[in-house]
Tab-separated table of C-alpha atoms in Angstrom:
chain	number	residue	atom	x	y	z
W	263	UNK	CA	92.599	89.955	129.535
W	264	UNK	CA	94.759	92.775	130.285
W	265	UNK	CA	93.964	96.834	129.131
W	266	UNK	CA	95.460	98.956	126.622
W	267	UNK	CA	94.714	102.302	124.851
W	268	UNK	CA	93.059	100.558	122.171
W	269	UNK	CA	90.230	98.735	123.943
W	270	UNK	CA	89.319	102.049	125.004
W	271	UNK	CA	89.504	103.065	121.378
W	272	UNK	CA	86.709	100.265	120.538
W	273	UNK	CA	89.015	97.318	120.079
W	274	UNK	CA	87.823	94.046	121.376
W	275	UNK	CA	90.155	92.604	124.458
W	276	UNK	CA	93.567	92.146	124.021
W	277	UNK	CA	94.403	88.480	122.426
W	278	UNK	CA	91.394	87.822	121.301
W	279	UNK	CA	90.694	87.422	117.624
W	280	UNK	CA	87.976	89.956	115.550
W	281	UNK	CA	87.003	90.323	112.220
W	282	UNK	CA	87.869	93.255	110.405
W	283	UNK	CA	85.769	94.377	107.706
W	284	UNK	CA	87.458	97.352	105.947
W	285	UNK	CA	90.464	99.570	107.110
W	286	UNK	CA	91.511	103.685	106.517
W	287	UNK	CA	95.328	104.272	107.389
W	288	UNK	CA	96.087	107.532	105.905
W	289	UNK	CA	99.406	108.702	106.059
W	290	UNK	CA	99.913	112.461	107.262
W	291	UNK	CA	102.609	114.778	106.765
W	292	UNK	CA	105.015	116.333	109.154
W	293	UNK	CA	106.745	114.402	112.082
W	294	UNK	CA	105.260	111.813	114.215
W	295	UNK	CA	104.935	113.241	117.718
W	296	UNK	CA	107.360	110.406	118.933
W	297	UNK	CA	109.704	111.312	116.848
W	298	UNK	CA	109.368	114.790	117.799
W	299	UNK	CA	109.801	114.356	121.481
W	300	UNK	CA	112.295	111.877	121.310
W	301	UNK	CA	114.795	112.679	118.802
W	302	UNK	CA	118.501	112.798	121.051
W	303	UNK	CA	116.957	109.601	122.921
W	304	UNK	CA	116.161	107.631	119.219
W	305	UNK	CA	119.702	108.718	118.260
W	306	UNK	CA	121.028	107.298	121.362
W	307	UNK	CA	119.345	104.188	121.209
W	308	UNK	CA	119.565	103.513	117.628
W	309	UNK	CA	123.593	103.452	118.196
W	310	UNK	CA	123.332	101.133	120.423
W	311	UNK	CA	121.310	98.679	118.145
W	312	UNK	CA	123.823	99.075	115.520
W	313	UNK	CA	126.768	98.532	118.123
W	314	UNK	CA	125.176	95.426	118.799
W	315	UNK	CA	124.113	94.116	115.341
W	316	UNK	CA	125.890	96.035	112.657
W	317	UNK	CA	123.446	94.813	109.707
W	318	UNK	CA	120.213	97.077	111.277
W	319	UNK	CA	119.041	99.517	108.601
W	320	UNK	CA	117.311	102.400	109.192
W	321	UNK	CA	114.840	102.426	106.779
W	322	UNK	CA	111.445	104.536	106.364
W	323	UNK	CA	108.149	102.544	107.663
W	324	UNK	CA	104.528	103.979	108.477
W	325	UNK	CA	103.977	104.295	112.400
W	326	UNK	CA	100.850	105.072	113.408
W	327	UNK	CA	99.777	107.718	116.174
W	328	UNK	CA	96.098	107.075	116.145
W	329	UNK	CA	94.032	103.904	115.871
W	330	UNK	CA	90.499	103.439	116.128
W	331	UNK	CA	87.760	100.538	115.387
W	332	UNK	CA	84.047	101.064	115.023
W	333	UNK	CA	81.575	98.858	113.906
W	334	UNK	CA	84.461	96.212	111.943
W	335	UNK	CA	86.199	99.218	110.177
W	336	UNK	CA	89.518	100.423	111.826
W	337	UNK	CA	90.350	104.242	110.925
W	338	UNK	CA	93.865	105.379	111.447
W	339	UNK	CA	96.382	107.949	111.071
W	340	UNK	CA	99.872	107.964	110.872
W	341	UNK	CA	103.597	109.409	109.480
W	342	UNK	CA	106.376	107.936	108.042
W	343	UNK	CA	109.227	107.550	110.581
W	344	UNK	CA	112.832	106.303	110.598
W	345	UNK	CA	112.873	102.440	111.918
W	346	UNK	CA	115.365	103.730	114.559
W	347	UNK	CA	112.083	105.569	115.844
W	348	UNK	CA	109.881	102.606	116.021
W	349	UNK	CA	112.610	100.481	117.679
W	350	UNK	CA	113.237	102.848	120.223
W	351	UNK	CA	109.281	102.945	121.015
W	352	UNK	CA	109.837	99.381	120.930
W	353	UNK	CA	112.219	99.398	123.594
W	354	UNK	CA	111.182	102.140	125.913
W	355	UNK	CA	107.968	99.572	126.731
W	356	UNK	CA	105.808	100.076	123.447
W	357	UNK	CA	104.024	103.538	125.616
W	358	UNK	CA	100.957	105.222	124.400
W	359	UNK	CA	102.314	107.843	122.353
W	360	UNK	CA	102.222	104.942	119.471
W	361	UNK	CA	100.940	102.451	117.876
W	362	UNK	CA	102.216	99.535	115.440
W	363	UNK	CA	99.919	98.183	112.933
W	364	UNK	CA	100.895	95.361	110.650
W	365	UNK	CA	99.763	92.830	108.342
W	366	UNK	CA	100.361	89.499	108.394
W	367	UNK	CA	99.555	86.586	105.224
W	368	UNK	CA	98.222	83.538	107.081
W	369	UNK	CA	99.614	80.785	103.909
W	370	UNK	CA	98.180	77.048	104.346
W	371	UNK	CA	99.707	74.368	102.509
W	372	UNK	CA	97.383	71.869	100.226
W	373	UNK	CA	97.996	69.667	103.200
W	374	UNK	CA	97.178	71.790	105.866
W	375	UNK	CA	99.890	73.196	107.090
W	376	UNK	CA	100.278	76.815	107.968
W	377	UNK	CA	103.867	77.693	106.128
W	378	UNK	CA	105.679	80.743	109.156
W	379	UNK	CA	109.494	81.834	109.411
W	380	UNK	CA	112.206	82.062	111.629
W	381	UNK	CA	113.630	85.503	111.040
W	382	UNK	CA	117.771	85.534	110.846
W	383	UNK	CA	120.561	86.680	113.896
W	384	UNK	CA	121.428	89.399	111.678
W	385	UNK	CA	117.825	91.166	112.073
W	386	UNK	CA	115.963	92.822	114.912
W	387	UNK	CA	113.593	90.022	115.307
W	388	UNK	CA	116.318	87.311	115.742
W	389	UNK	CA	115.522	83.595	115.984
W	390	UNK	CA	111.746	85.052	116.124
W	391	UNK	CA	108.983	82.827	114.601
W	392	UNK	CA	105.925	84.183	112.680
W	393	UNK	CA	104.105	84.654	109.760
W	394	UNK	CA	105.850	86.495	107.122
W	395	UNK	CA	105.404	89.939	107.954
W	396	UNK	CA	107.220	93.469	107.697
W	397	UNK	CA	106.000	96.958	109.179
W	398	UNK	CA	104.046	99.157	106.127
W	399	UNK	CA	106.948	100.906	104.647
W	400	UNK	CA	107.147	103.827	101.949
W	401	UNK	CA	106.763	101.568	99.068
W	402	UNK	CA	103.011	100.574	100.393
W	403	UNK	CA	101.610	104.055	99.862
W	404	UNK	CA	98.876	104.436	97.409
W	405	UNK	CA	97.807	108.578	97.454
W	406	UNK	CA	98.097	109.214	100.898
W	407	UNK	CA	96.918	106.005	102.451
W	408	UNK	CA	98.683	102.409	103.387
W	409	UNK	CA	98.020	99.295	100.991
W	410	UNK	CA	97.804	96.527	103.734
W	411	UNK	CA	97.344	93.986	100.897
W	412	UNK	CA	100.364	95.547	98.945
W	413	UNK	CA	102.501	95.568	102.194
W	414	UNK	CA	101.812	91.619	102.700
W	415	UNK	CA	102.400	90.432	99.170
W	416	UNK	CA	105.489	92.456	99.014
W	417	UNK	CA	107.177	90.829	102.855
W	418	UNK	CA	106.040	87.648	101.787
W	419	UNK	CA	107.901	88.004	98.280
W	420	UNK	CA	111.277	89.688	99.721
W	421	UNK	CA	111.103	86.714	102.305
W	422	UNK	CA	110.028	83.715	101.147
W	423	UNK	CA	109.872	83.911	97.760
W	424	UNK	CA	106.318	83.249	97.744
W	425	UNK	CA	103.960	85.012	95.664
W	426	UNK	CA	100.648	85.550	97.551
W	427	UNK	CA	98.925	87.090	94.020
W	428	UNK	CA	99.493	83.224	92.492
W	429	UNK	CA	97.118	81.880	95.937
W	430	UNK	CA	93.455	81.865	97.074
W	431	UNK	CA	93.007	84.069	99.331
W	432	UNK	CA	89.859	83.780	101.215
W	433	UNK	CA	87.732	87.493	101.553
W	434	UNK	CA	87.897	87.798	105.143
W	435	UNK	CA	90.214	90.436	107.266
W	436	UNK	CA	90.910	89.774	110.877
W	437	UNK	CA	93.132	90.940	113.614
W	438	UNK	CA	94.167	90.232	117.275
W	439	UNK	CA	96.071	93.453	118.933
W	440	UNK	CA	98.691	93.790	122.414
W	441	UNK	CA	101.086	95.691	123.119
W	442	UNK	CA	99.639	98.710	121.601
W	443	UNK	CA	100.072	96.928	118.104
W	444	UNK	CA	97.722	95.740	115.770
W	445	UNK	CA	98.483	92.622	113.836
W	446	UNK	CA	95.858	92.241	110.398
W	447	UNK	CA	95.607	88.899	108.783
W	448	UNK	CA	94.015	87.102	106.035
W	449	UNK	CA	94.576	83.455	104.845
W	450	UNK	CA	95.422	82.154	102.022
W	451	UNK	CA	96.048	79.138	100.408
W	452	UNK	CA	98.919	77.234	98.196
W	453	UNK	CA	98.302	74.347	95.729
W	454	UNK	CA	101.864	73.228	96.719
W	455	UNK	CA	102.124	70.871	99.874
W	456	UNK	CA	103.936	71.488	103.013
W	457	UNK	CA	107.437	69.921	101.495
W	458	UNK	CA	107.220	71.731	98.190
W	459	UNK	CA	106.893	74.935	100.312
W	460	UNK	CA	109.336	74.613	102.254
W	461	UNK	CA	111.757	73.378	99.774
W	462	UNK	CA	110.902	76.783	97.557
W	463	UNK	CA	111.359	78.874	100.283
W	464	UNK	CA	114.286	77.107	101.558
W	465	UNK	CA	116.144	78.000	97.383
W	466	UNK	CA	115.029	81.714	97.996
W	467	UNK	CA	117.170	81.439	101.068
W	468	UNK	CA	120.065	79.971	99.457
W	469	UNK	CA	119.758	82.378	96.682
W	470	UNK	CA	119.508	85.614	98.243
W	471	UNK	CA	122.730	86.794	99.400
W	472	UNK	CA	121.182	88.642	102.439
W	473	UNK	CA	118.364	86.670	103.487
W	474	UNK	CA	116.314	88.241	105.923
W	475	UNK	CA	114.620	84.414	107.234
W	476	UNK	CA	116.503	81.732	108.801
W	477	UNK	CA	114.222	79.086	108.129
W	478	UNK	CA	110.457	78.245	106.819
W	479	UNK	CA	108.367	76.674	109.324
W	480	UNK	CA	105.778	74.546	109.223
W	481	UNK	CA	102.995	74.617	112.094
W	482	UNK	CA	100.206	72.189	112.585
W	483	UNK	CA	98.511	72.538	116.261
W	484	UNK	CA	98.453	75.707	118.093
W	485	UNK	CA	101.352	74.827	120.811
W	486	UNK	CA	102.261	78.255	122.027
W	487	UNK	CA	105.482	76.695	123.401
W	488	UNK	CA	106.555	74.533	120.103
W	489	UNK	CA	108.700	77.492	118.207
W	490	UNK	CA	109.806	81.048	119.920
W	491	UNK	CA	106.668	82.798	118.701
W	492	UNK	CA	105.985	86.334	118.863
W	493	UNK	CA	103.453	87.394	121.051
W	494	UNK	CA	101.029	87.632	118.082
W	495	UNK	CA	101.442	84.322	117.337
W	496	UNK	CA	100.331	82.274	120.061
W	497	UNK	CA	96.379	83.993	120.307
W	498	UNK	CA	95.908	83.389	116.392
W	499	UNK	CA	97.278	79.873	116.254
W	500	UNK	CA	94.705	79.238	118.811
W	501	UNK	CA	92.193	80.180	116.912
W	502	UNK	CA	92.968	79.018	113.921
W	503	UNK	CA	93.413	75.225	114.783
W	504	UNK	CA	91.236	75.144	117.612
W	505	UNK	CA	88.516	77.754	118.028
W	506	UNK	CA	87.649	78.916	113.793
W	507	UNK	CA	85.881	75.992	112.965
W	508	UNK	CA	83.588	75.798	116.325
């Protein structure tokens, strides 16, 4: 297992799965201090990006300059940022002076499939494959704090299509974290098969003139090697078709 801030913030190892039992994200005001002491270099970089893929937008999203975990609850604090600011963090070698906490909707198929996407060439995750997922942006805000569950059903409806409110989700919250990110998922499940699925999600594409996914995905065995996974992929595919049900 390798080191980062966070296990010395009371996370568990890197890669390895934990259950998360209630989170705090409140969202500050004033500048993140990334943002602060990089401006020129995030302007720099960010023209770069856009030299190279012209269809980057540089929206608003939540980055977070504190995490910590305690007893199953993880208590954070962060500002709203330009994307440009996140990407350049991204870039530079994802240092300490941030940290990237997402959420991610684990969807299973009435056959057992677990339904992921391969994100388009004209975004910054291209050919990517993982659950849908987007960072918390300034739409999942509820008085001050981030809406983890509003952030998920909201990426999983711009993507796919999918409406995670119209699924059973089970209670449980957990996480995996690297790369001084935190990725949050729950699971949930679809009366529709694997086909039907993919077949719905695969008409959102075709309907949306801008679609931000390539492809749905269907996974069955946790091959890290089988699709070009993020790194958050691999260590909860692992667990969740080999190691859960133990």
């Amino acid at each position: 297992m390798s080191s980062s801030v966070l296990t010395s913030a009371g996370f568990p190892p890197e890669f390895s799965v934990f259950p998360v039992s209630s989170l705090r994200l409140e969202v500050l005001e004033g500048a993140h201090p990334w943002l602060s002491a990089n401006g020129p270099a995030i302007a720099r970089h960010w023209q770069q990006e856009v030299a190279a893929n012209p269809n980057l937008f540089d929206g608003k999203m939540v980055f977070q300059r504190e995490l910590g975990f305690s007893d199953g609850h993880v208590d954070g604090r962060g500002h709203i940022v330009p994307y440009s600011a996140f990407l350049h963090w991204r870039a530079a070698g994802r240092s300490d002076g941030g940290h990237h906490l997402f959420g991610m909707p684990m969807i299973f198929s009435s056959d057992g499939a677990l339904i992921a996407i391969r994100m388009a060439e004209t975004t910054a995750n291209p050919g990517r494959v993982y659950a849908p997922a987007g960072s918390i942006d300034e739409h999942d805000i509820a008085d001050g704090f981030c809406d983890l569950d509003g952030n998920m059903r909201r990426e999983t409806l711009e993507e796919t299509g999918l409406d995670l409110a119209a699924m059973r989700a089970e209670p449980e919250y957990w996480a995996v974290h690297l790369l001084n990110s935190v990725a949050v998922f729950r699971i949930f499940h679809d009366a529709r098969n694997e086909m039907e699925l993919l077949d719905d999600i695969q008409a959102h594409i075709d309907a949306d003139p801008e679609p931000e996914i390539a492809a749905a995905i269907a996974i069955r065995n946790a091959d890290p090697t089988a699709e070009n996974y993020s790194p958050f992929m691999p260590p909860i595919l692992k667990w969740l078709f080999t190691e859960r049900n133990r």
